[in-house]
Short mmCIF file of C-alpha atoms in Angstrom, two decimals:
data_model
loop_
_atom_site.label_atom_id
_atom_site.label_comp_id
_atom_site.label_asym_id
_atom_site.label_seq_id
_atom_site.Cartn_x
_atom_site.Cartn_y
_atom_site.Cartn_z
CA UNK A 1 0.61 22.68 20.75
CA UNK A 2 2.41 22.61 17.46
CA UNK A 3 1.43 21.07 14.12
CA UNK A 4 4.66 18.92 13.35
CA UNK A 5 4.04 15.92 13.13
CA UNK A 6 7.12 13.11 13.28
CA UNK A 7 7.05 11.13 9.61
CA UNK A 8 5.30 7.86 9.46
CA UNK A 9 8.34 4.82 8.84
CA UNK A 10 7.80 4.32 5.80
CA UNK A 11 8.05 0.33 5.39
CA UNK A 12 9.18 -2.13 4.16
CA UNK A 13 10.77 -0.59 0.95
CA UNK A 14 10.10 -4.06 -1.46
CA UNK A 15 6.18 -4.00 -4.51
CA UNK A 16 5.13 -6.52 -6.54
CA UNK A 17 5.08 -5.48 -10.22
CA UNK A 18 1.48 -4.83 -10.43
CA UNK A 19 2.04 -2.98 -7.21
CA UNK A 20 3.83 -0.47 -8.70
CA UNK A 21 2.35 -0.34 -12.35
CA UNK A 22 0.03 1.01 -9.12
CA UNK A 23 1.88 3.16 -8.02
CA UNK A 24 3.08 5.25 -10.94
CA UNK A 25 -0.94 4.71 -12.19
CA UNK A 26 -2.04 6.76 -9.41
CA UNK A 27 1.52 9.20 -10.36
CA UNK A 28 0.21 9.64 -13.57
CA UNK A 29 -3.30 10.67 -12.62
CA UNK A 30 -2.32 13.09 -10.02
CA UNK A 31 0.35 14.87 -12.27
CA UNK A 32 -1.53 14.96 -15.81
CA UNK A 33 -5.33 14.96 -15.29
CA UNK A 34 -6.28 15.98 -11.76
CA UNK A 35 -3.53 18.75 -10.56
CA UNK A 36 -4.76 20.65 -14.10
CA UNK A 37 -8.30 20.76 -13.75
CA UNK A 38 -7.93 21.73 -10.02
CA UNK A 39 -5.14 24.48 -10.81
CA UNK A 40 -7.48 25.95 -14.31
CA UNK A 41 -10.54 25.55 -11.74
CA UNK A 42 -7.96 27.70 -9.53
CA UNK A 43 -7.54 30.28 -11.45
CA UNK A 44 -10.81 31.11 -12.65
CA UNK A 45 -12.09 30.72 -8.87
CA UNK A 46 -9.72 34.01 -8.23
CA UNK A 47 -10.42 35.82 -11.61
CA UNK A 48 -13.83 36.10 -9.60
CA UNK A 49 -12.37 38.39 -8.08
CA UNK A 50 -11.75 38.71 -3.59
CA UNK A 51 -10.13 35.70 -2.59
CA UNK A 52 -11.06 35.61 1.26
CA UNK A 53 -14.15 35.24 0.96
CA UNK A 54 -14.26 33.08 -1.75
CA UNK A 55 -14.60 29.08 -0.90
CA UNK A 56 -13.82 27.65 -4.16
CA UNK A 57 -10.18 28.91 -4.19
CA UNK A 58 -9.51 27.87 -1.28
CA UNK A 59 -11.21 24.71 -1.21
CA UNK A 60 -8.65 24.22 -4.72
CA UNK A 61 -5.94 25.50 -3.17
CA UNK A 62 -5.87 23.37 -0.33
CA UNK A 63 -7.07 20.14 -3.15
CA UNK A 64 -3.66 21.37 -4.99
CA UNK A 65 -1.35 21.05 -1.36
CA UNK A 66 -3.44 17.46 -1.49
CA UNK A 67 -2.40 16.35 -4.55
CA UNK A 68 1.05 17.94 -4.10
CA UNK A 69 2.07 16.75 -1.27
CA UNK A 70 0.77 13.32 -2.48
CA UNK A 71 2.76 13.08 -6.00
CA UNK A 72 5.84 14.49 -3.59
CA UNK A 73 5.37 10.95 -1.50
CA UNK A 74 4.69 8.76 -4.42
CA UNK A 75 7.59 10.30 -5.89
CA UNK A 76 9.86 9.54 -3.09
CA UNK A 77 8.43 6.29 -2.75
CA UNK A 78 8.96 4.51 -6.62
CA UNK A 79 12.23 6.26 -6.42
CA UNK A 80 13.78 3.44 -3.02
CA UNK A 81 11.38 0.36 -4.14
CA UNK A 82 13.00 -2.66 -5.02
CA UNK A 83 9.98 -4.40 -7.75
CA UNK A 84 10.45 -7.60 -6.53
CA UNK A 85 10.04 -10.17 -10.20
CA UNK A 86 11.88 -12.73 -9.26
CA UNK A 87 10.33 -15.91 -7.41
CA UNK A 88 12.34 -17.46 -5.12
CA UNK A 89 14.81 -19.85 -5.65
CA UNK A 90 12.99 -22.82 -3.01
CA UNK A 91 9.49 -21.86 -3.56
CA UNK A 92 8.61 -24.81 -1.41
CA UNK A 93 8.78 -21.43 1.88
CA UNK A 94 6.46 -19.18 1.83
CA UNK A 95 8.60 -15.28 0.69
CA UNK A 96 7.64 -11.92 -0.41
CA UNK A 97 4.52 -11.94 -3.52
CA UNK A 98 3.57 -15.56 -2.12
CA UNK A 99 0.26 -16.59 -2.37
CA UNK A 100 -0.42 -18.35 1.07
CA UNK A 101 -3.30 -21.00 1.74
CA UNK A 102 -3.77 -21.00 5.61
CA UNK A 103 -6.11 -22.85 7.72
CA UNK A 104 -6.96 -22.71 11.85
CA UNK A 105 -8.16 -25.84 14.31
CA UNK A 106 -11.31 -25.13 12.92
CA UNK A 107 -10.87 -26.32 9.61
CA UNK A 108 -11.45 -22.61 8.16
CA UNK A 109 -8.93 -21.77 5.70
CA UNK A 110 -8.01 -17.99 4.05
CA UNK A 111 -6.23 -16.99 1.10
CA UNK A 112 -3.49 -14.30 1.19
CA UNK A 113 -0.75 -12.72 -0.41
CA UNK A 114 2.58 -10.89 0.99
CA UNK A 115 2.92 -7.56 -0.70
CA UNK A 116 4.39 -4.11 -0.24
CA UNK A 117 3.48 -2.08 2.86
CA UNK A 118 2.15 0.26 0.03
CA UNK A 119 0.01 -2.00 -1.50
CA UNK A 120 -1.52 -4.15 1.37
CA UNK A 121 -5.74 -4.21 0.80
CA UNK A 122 -7.46 -6.78 3.33
CA UNK A 123 -10.14 -6.46 0.56
CA UNK A 124 -7.99 -9.25 -1.86
CA UNK A 125 -6.38 -10.54 0.51
CA UNK A 126 -3.04 -8.72 0.14
CA UNK A 127 -1.08 -8.69 3.77
CA UNK A 128 2.11 -6.43 4.37
CA UNK A 129 5.06 -8.01 4.63
CA UNK A 130 5.16 -5.70 7.59
CA UNK A 131 2.13 -7.76 9.34
CA UNK A 132 2.98 -9.90 12.09
CA UNK A 133 1.35 -12.54 10.37
CA UNK A 134 3.48 -11.66 6.66
CA UNK A 135 6.26 -12.54 9.67
CA UNK A 136 5.29 -14.79 11.45
CA UNK A 137 4.55 -16.59 7.84
CA UNK A 138 8.80 -15.23 6.02
CA UNK A 139 10.30 -18.86 5.58
CA UNK A 140 7.73 -21.43 6.72
CA UNK A 141 7.25 -24.73 4.65
CA UNK A 142 4.13 -26.40 4.24
CA UNK A 143 2.44 -28.26 7.29
CA UNK A 144 4.55 -25.33 8.73
CA UNK A 145 2.91 -24.46 12.41
CA UNK A 146 2.59 -21.09 12.92
CA UNK A 147 1.04 -18.46 15.64
CA UNK A 148 0.00 -16.11 16.25
CA UNK A 149 -0.77 -13.39 18.72
CA UNK A 150 -4.31 -11.45 17.11
CA UNK A 151 -6.08 -8.49 19.52
CA UNK A 152 -8.50 -11.38 20.04
CA UNK A 153 -5.72 -13.70 21.63
CA UNK A 154 -3.35 -16.27 19.32
CA UNK A 155 -4.27 -17.45 16.89
CA UNK A 156 -2.28 -20.73 14.98
CA UNK A 157 -2.53 -21.42 11.60
CA UNK A 158 -1.26 -24.25 9.42
CA UNK A 159 0.55 -23.88 5.46
CA UNK A 160 -1.57 -25.97 3.61
CA UNK A 161 -0.67 -23.88 -0.23
CA UNK A 162 1.57 -21.89 -1.15
CA UNK A 163 1.82 -20.30 -4.90
CA UNK A 164 3.96 -18.21 -6.24
CA UNK A 165 2.26 -16.34 -9.74
#
């Protein structure tokens, strides 16, 4: 069995200004803070002698590979991303960057923001534009009915509010 894994699809190359700032901060943190510390720790572990049985050296080299891999990914990804700073021409419809309040048949409300695939976070109610719910919402106006196939079955939502930051 080979170690080859096909590359993941990158997703839609859109990002909000806040998401871009977070990715750039992560890149800066990795490259200018964490990597120098790990490099120093690896050189100190290497100076101790036998590297074959030195767990600190082995772990440090593994950490460097992971940091370098993430730095490479972030650098390439940031080159290809398009930062969406402007509001859409029709703010009465759902587009990228919108905060959307939805209501289901039971009257329960949920509020989500449609963001790029690199910044989605369900704990903060940020959903990816590539998600089934966001795909169903894009282009819908107020009071529109949206049907989404969820793992628990088809769910119907109604667009109650659309807001752009």
